Amino acid sequence: MRSILECENLSKYYGTTKALDSITLSIPQGRITGLLGPNGSGKTTLIKICNDLLTPTKGKIRIGGFEPGVETKKIVSYLPEKTYLNNWMKVSELINFFKDFYTDFNTDKAYDMLSKLKIDANTRLKTLSKGTKEKVQLILVMSREAKLYLLDEPIGGVDPAARDYILETIIKNYSENASVIISTHLISDIERVLDDVIFLKDGQVILSKTVDEVRDESGKSIDALFREVFRC
Amino acid sequence: MPWELKPDRPIYTQLIEQIELKICSGVYPLGSKLPSVRDLAQEASVNPNTMQRALSKLEENGLLYTHRTSGRYVTEDVKMVQKVKDRLAHELIQEFLQNMKRLGFTEKEIMSIIAKMTGGADNA
């Protein structure tokens, strides 16, 4: 299986803090991977490095063969932990904005998802609730036909019904050439849709397996295993 | 029939069991065409790769077969489905017996309870 993302001894230090400590990873094409770990374990740091928002202190990272930069931004669709969209813009304007920016943006798909989630494209972002804003942002990200989707906490702020729809959207959009990396704390909600899980702890990979391997070997769900490994 | 997945066992083995059950109970009749991997995955809200794995295993076991271009079908072999039914029945009864024994019933007592409940003529 060809891999879309590869890290080799990747490290990121903030002063003396090791946010990422020599991570070696390979994410194959066509897989949905859960990036799981407690707060401060390095999930967001890793995702930010993938998006060229942080530069690694040491080590190598390649996405589709390229270092993070202009080339990788064409194939990576990124949902950040915080919203960066302009509040004064209408949803329809945001869609045009994304269409201008990304050649792989599928407008029909975006409008289809908006209508499924009953969001009016003529409303301005600032008049929407926090959860609805998050839905809009996720719709924009999932409407791209990217090679790699990097979703940082995509379901944290939305209600369970919308959560189900979002997971369904991820399954539906799954294609054999696209991979999805989801970082989240809400493990029990997403573990059915994952192929693989990666546990991060103090900037290190402590487990990297398929979901069914974990269940087979431990007789536990990912959620239960997580609670055991990271017991406070 | 909704898809019920338990958290403590591999997902794909549970998918296999549930599809077997759906075939035995006639939800997917003999010789009928199965929905696509993607549709099945969505229905069960599981990862398409996991569903694919379950279907491949069922194909290996002969319960499903792929028609080169038109998709995946349930076998037309009545005997094979009967075999699966027998196995599932065996498993269910085994589980039932275990639970009853845990409650302290002997096999004889179990049999007489069953006979009473089903209106069995021989013990009446």
mmCIF file of N, CA, C and O in Angstrom, chain A residues 30-32 168 171-176 191-196 210-213 215-216 218-222, chain B residues 3-15 37-39 41-50 53:
data_model
loop_
_atom_site.group_PDB
_atom_site.id
_atom_site.type_symbol
_atom_site.label_atom_id
_atom_site.label_comp_id
_atom_site.label_asym_id
_atom_site.label_seq_id
_atom_site.Cartn_x
_atom_site.Cartn_y
_atom_site.Cartn_z
ATOM 1 N N GLY A 30 -6.119 5.712 1.337
ATOM 2 C CA GLY A 30 -7.415 5.057 1.445
ATOM 3 C C GLY A 30 -7.768 4.568 2.835
ATOM 4 O O GLY A 30 -8.576 3.670 2.986
ATOM 5 N N ARG A 31 -7.150 5.131 3.854
ATOM 6 C CA ARG A 31 -7.460 4.703 5.221
ATOM 7 C C ARG A 31 -7.989 5.873 6.038
ATOM 8 O O ARG A 31 -7.656 7.022 5.786
ATOM 9 N N ILE A 32 -8.798 5.537 7.036
ATOM 10 C CA ILE A 32 -9.270 6.541 7.980
ATOM 11 C C ILE A 32 -8.576 6.265 9.310
ATOM 12 O O ILE A 32 -8.717 5.186 9.878
ATOM 13 N N GLU A 168 -21.136 10.033 8.653
ATOM 14 C CA GLU A 168 -21.694 9.447 7.446
ATOM 15 C C GLU A 168 -21.065 10.104 6.205
ATOM 16 O O GLU A 168 -20.738 9.426 5.229
ATOM 17 N N ILE A 171 -17.668 8.718 5.628
ATOM 18 C CA ILE A 171 -17.732 7.388 5.011
ATOM 19 C C ILE A 171 -18.107 7.498 3.536
ATOM 20 O O ILE A 171 -17.540 6.843 2.673
ATOM 21 N N LYS A 172 -19.077 8.371 3.263
ATOM 22 C CA LYS A 172 -19.574 8.510 1.904
ATOM 23 C C LYS A 172 -18.496 9.063 0.974
ATOM 24 O O LYS A 172 -18.397 8.674 -0.183
ATOM 25 N N ASN A 173 -17.723 9.992 1.504
ATOM 26 C CA ASN A 173 -16.703 10.630 0.668
ATOM 27 C C ASN A 173 -15.426 9.824 0.566
ATOM 28 O O ASN A 173 -14.505 10.196 -0.152
ATOM 29 N N TYR A 174 -15.395 8.765 1.337
ATOM 30 C CA TYR A 174 -14.211 7.924 1.316
ATOM 31 C C TYR A 174 -13.925 7.464 -0.111
ATOM 32 O O TYR A 174 -14.818 7.043 -0.834
ATOM 33 N N SER A 175 -12.704 7.587 -0.518
ATOM 34 C CA SER A 175 -12.346 7.007 -1.809
ATOM 35 C C SER A 175 -11.018 6.289 -1.645
ATOM 36 O O SER A 175 -10.307 6.510 -0.667
ATOM 37 N N GLU A 176 -10.716 5.458 -2.604
ATOM 38 C CA GLU A 176 -9.532 4.630 -2.419
ATOM 39 C C GLU A 176 -8.224 5.411 -2.429
ATOM 40 O O GLU A 176 -7.208 4.930 -1.971
ATOM 41 N N GLU A 191 -15.148 5.418 16.631
ATOM 42 C CA GLU A 191 -14.291 4.250 16.407
ATOM 43 C C GLU A 191 -14.818 3.277 15.366
ATOM 44 O O GLU A 191 -14.048 2.569 14.736
ATOM 45 N N ARG A 192 -16.118 3.285 15.135
ATOM 46 C CA ARG A 192 -16.660 2.400 14.104
ATOM 47 C C ARG A 192 -16.229 2.783 12.697
ATOM 48 O O ARG A 192 -16.246 1.951 11.803
ATOM 49 N N VAL A 193 -15.903 4.045 12.496
ATOM 50 C CA VAL A 193 -15.539 4.448 11.137
ATOM 51 C C VAL A 193 -14.024 4.422 10.902
ATOM 52 O O VAL A 193 -13.564 4.642 9.795
ATOM 53 N N LEU A 194 -13.257 4.143 11.954
ATOM 54 C CA LEU A 194 -11.803 4.175 11.791
ATOM 55 C C LEU A 194 -11.255 2.853 11.258
ATOM 56 O O LEU A 194 -11.769 1.791 11.563
ATOM 57 N N ASP A 195 -10.194 2.950 10.442
ATOM 58 C CA ASP A 195 -9.410 1.766 10.084
ATOM 59 C C ASP A 195 -8.327 1.541 11.127
ATOM 60 O O ASP A 195 -8.127 0.449 11.621
ATOM 61 N N ASP A 196 -7.598 2.615 11.379
ATOM 62 C CA ASP A 196 -6.409 2.523 12.221
ATOM 63 C C ASP A 196 -6.474 3.542 13.355
ATOM 64 O O ASP A 196 -7.145 4.562 13.233
ATOM 65 N N THR A 210 -4.559 -1.438 13.744
ATOM 66 C CA THR A 210 -5.914 -1.320 13.219
ATOM 67 C C THR A 210 -6.898 -1.500 14.368
ATOM 68 O O THR A 210 -6.568 -2.117 15.386
ATOM 69 N N VAL A 211 -8.099 -0.937 14.172
ATOM 70 C CA VAL A 211 -9.112 -1.011 15.226
ATOM 71 C C VAL A 211 -9.419 -2.469 15.584
ATOM 72 O O VAL A 211 -9.505 -2.830 16.749
ATOM 73 N N ASP A 212 -9.547 -3.313 14.543
ATOM 74 C CA ASP A 212 -9.885 -4.705 14.824
ATOM 75 C C ASP A 212 -8.738 -5.472 15.484
ATOM 76 O O ASP A 212 -8.976 -6.388 16.268
ATOM 77 N N GLU A 213 -7.508 -5.078 15.201
ATOM 78 C CA GLU A 213 -6.366 -5.682 15.916
ATOM 79 C C GLU A 213 -6.470 -5.379 17.405
ATOM 80 O O GLU A 213 -6.294 -6.257 18.246
ATOM 81 N N ARG A 215 -9.134 -4.573 19.157
ATOM 82 C CA ARG A 215 -10.265 -5.277 19.761
ATOM 83 C C ARG A 215 -9.973 -6.762 19.916
ATOM 84 O O ARG A 215 -10.353 -7.391 20.893
ATOM 85 N N ASP A 216 -9.286 -7.299 18.912
ATOM 86 C CA ASP A 216 -8.952 -8.712 18.922
ATOM 87 C C ASP A 216 -7.986 -9.045 20.051
ATOM 88 O O ASP A 216 -8.167 -10.000 20.794
ATOM 89 N N SER A 218 -7.014 -7.058 22.746
ATOM 90 C CA SER A 218 -7.286 -6.616 24.104
ATOM 91 C C SER A 218 -8.693 -6.983 24.553
ATOM 92 O O SER A 218 -9.008 -6.943 25.739
ATOM 93 N N GLY A 219 -9.570 -7.333 23.592
ATOM 94 C CA GLY A 219 -10.967 -7.595 23.942
ATOM 95 C C GLY A 219 -11.673 -6.355 24.441
ATOM 96 O O GLY A 219 -12.661 -6.428 25.151
ATOM 97 N N LYS A 220 -11.118 -5.203 24.053
ATOM 98 C CA LYS A 220 -11.708 -3.936 24.510
ATOM 99 C C LYS A 220 -11.950 -3.031 23.316
ATOM 100 O O LYS A 220 -11.311 -3.166 22.274
ATOM 101 N N SER A 221 -12.861 -2.094 23.513
ATOM 102 C CA SER A 221 -13.038 -1.061 22.509
ATOM 103 C C SER A 221 -11.859 -0.094 22.604
ATOM 104 O O SER A 221 -11.132 -0.073 23.592
ATOM 105 N N ILE A 222 -11.690 0.699 21.539
ATOM 106 C CA ILE A 222 -10.621 1.701 21.549
ATOM 107 C C ILE A 222 -10.834 2.669 22.704
ATOM 108 O O ILE A 222 -9.903 3.058 23.404
ATOM 109 N N TRP B 3 -28.237 -2.854 12.626
ATOM 110 C CA TRP B 3 -26.923 -3.448 12.863
ATOM 111 C C TRP B 3 -26.524 -3.202 14.310
ATOM 112 O O TRP B 3 -26.471 -2.065 14.747
ATOM 113 N N GLU B 4 -26.271 -4.292 15.041
ATOM 114 C CA GLU B 4 -25.861 -4.125 16.434
ATOM 115 C C GLU B 4 -24.416 -4.556 16.584
ATOM 116 O O GLU B 4 -24.067 -5.709 16.318
ATOM 117 N N LEU B 5 -23.592 -3.615 16.998
ATOM 118 C CA LEU B 5 -22.170 -3.936 17.151
ATOM 119 C C LEU B 5 -21.761 -3.731 18.594
ATOM 120 O O LEU B 5 -22.022 -2.698 19.193
ATOM 121 N N LYS B 6 -21.131 -4.766 19.143
ATOM 122 C CA LYS B 6 -20.688 -4.686 20.539
ATOM 123 C C LYS B 6 -19.267 -4.129 20.592
ATOM 124 O O LYS B 6 -18.487 -4.328 19.650
ATOM 125 N N PRO B 7 -18.934 -3.437 21.687
ATOM 126 C CA PRO B 7 -17.649 -2.747 21.726
ATOM 127 C C PRO B 7 -16.438 -3.635 22.007
ATOM 128 O O PRO B 7 -15.315 -3.214 21.807
ATOM 129 N N ASP B 8 -16.665 -4.868 22.473
ATOM 130 C CA ASP B 8 -15.521 -5.629 22.979
ATOM 131 C C ASP B 8 -14.969 -6.644 21.992
ATOM 132 O O ASP B 8 -14.101 -7.426 22.333
ATOM 133 N N ARG B 9 -15.503 -6.665 20.759
ATOM 134 C CA ARG B 9 -15.016 -7.643 19.797
ATOM 135 C C ARG B 9 -14.742 -6.969 18.463
ATOM 136 O O ARG B 9 -15.307 -5.932 18.171
ATOM 137 N N PRO B 10 -13.875 -7.587 17.643
ATOM 138 C CA PRO B 10 -13.576 -6.974 16.350
ATOM 139 C C PRO B 10 -14.849 -6.687 15.559
ATOM 140 O O PRO B 10 -15.804 -7.471 15.589
ATOM 141 N N ILE B 11 -14.853 -5.555 14.867
ATOM 142 C CA ILE B 11 -16.051 -5.132 14.149
ATOM 143 C C ILE B 11 -16.333 -6.068 12.979
ATOM 144 O O ILE B 11 -17.470 -6.441 12.734
ATOM 145 N N TYR B 12 -15.262 -6.485 12.273
ATOM 146 C CA TYR B 12 -15.521 -7.237 11.051
ATOM 147 C C TYR B 12 -16.127 -8.615 11.331
ATOM 148 O O TYR B 12 -16.988 -9.079 10.592
ATOM 149 N N THR B 13 -15.749 -9.246 12.444
ATOM 150 C CA THR B 13 -16.358 -10.543 12.759
ATOM 151 C C THR B 13 -17.843 -10.366 13.086
ATOM 152 O O THR B 13 -18.657 -11.220 12.751
ATOM 153 N N GLN B 14 -18.157 -9.247 13.716
ATOM 154 C CA GLN B 14 -19.566 -8.996 14.025
ATOM 155 C C GLN B 14 -20.359 -8.705 12.758
ATOM 156 O O GLN B 14 -21.523 -9.083 12.652
ATOM 157 N N LEU B 15 -19.713 -8.030 11.806
ATOM 158 C CA LEU B 15 -20.388 -7.773 10.530
ATOM 159 C C LEU B 15 -20.674 -9.092 9.818
ATOM 160 O O LEU B 15 -21.759 -9.288 9.272
ATOM 161 N N VAL B 37 -20.766 -2.103 -1.268
ATOM 162 C CA VAL B 37 -19.956 -2.002 -0.052
ATOM 163 C C VAL B 37 -20.219 -0.671 0.644
ATOM 164 O O VAL B 37 -20.418 -0.599 1.856
ATOM 165 N N ARG B 38 -20.223 0.379 -0.169
ATOM 166 C CA ARG B 38 -20.384 1.718 0.385
ATOM 167 C C ARG B 38 -21.746 1.883 1.052
ATOM 168 O O ARG B 38 -21.857 2.429 2.142
ATOM 169 N N ASP B 39 -22.795 1.383 0.387
ATOM 170 C CA ASP B 39 -24.130 1.502 0.972
ATOM 171 C C ASP B 39 -24.251 0.685 2.256
ATOM 172 O O ASP B 39 -24.825 1.147 3.242
ATOM 173 N N ALA B 41 -21.804 -0.143 4.230
ATOM 174 C CA ALA B 41 -20.981 0.505 5.251
ATOM 175 C C ALA B 41 -21.737 1.670 5.872
ATOM 176 O O ALA B 41 -21.731 1.853 7.090
ATOM 177 N N GLN B 42 -22.407 2.409 5.013
ATOM 178 C CA GLN B 42 -23.148 3.564 5.506
ATOM 179 C C GLN B 42 -24.312 3.118 6.387
ATOM 180 O O GLN B 42 -24.569 3.703 7.429
ATOM 181 N N GLU B 43 -24.992 2.057 5.950
ATOM 182 C CA GLU B 43 -26.121 1.538 6.701
ATOM 183 C C GLU B 43 -25.698 1.096 8.103
ATOM 184 O O GLU B 43 -26.374 1.353 9.083
ATOM 185 N N ALA B 44 -24.541 0.452 8.186
ATOM 186 C CA ALA B 44 -24.070 -0.048 9.477
ATOM 187 C C ALA B 44 -23.220 0.997 10.207
ATOM 188 O O ALA B 44 -22.726 0.738 11.287
ATOM 189 N N SER B 45 -23.084 2.153 9.623
ATOM 190 C CA SER B 45 -22.132 3.196 10.030
ATOM 191 C C SER B 45 -20.783 2.629 10.464
ATOM 192 O O SER B 45 -20.317 2.846 11.565
ATOM 193 N N VAL B 46 -20.184 1.922 9.545
ATOM 194 C CA VAL B 46 -18.819 1.443 9.751
ATOM 195 C C VAL B 46 -17.955 1.860 8.565
ATOM 196 O O VAL B 46 -18.455 2.282 7.530
ATOM 197 N N ASN B 47 -16.673 1.700 8.754
ATOM 198 C CA ASN B 47 -15.701 2.010 7.724
ATOM 199 C C ASN B 47 -15.857 1.068 6.514
ATOM 200 O O ASN B 47 -15.995 -0.137 6.691
ATOM 201 N N PRO B 48 -15.844 1.618 5.310
ATOM 202 C CA PRO B 48 -16.005 0.775 4.118
ATOM 203 C C PRO B 48 -14.946 -0.331 4.006
ATOM 204 O O PRO B 48 -15.250 -1.433 3.539
ATOM 205 N N ASN B 49 -13.737 -0.059 4.457
ATOM 206 C CA ASN B 49 -12.687 -1.086 4.405
ATOM 207 C C ASN B 49 -13.037 -2.284 5.286
ATOM 208 O O ASN B 49 -12.747 -3.427 4.952
ATOM 209 N N THR B 50 -13.639 -1.975 6.454
ATOM 210 C CA THR B 50 -14.029 -3.037 7.365
ATOM 211 C C THR B 50 -15.149 -3.875 6.753
ATOM 212 O O THR B 50 -15.138 -5.114 6.844
ATOM 213 N N ARG B 53 -13.783 -6.102 4.126
ATOM 214 C CA ARG B 53 -13.100 -7.251 4.717
ATOM 215 C C ARG B 53 -14.096 -8.347 5.099
ATOM 216 O O ARG B 53 -13.860 -9.530 4.842
#
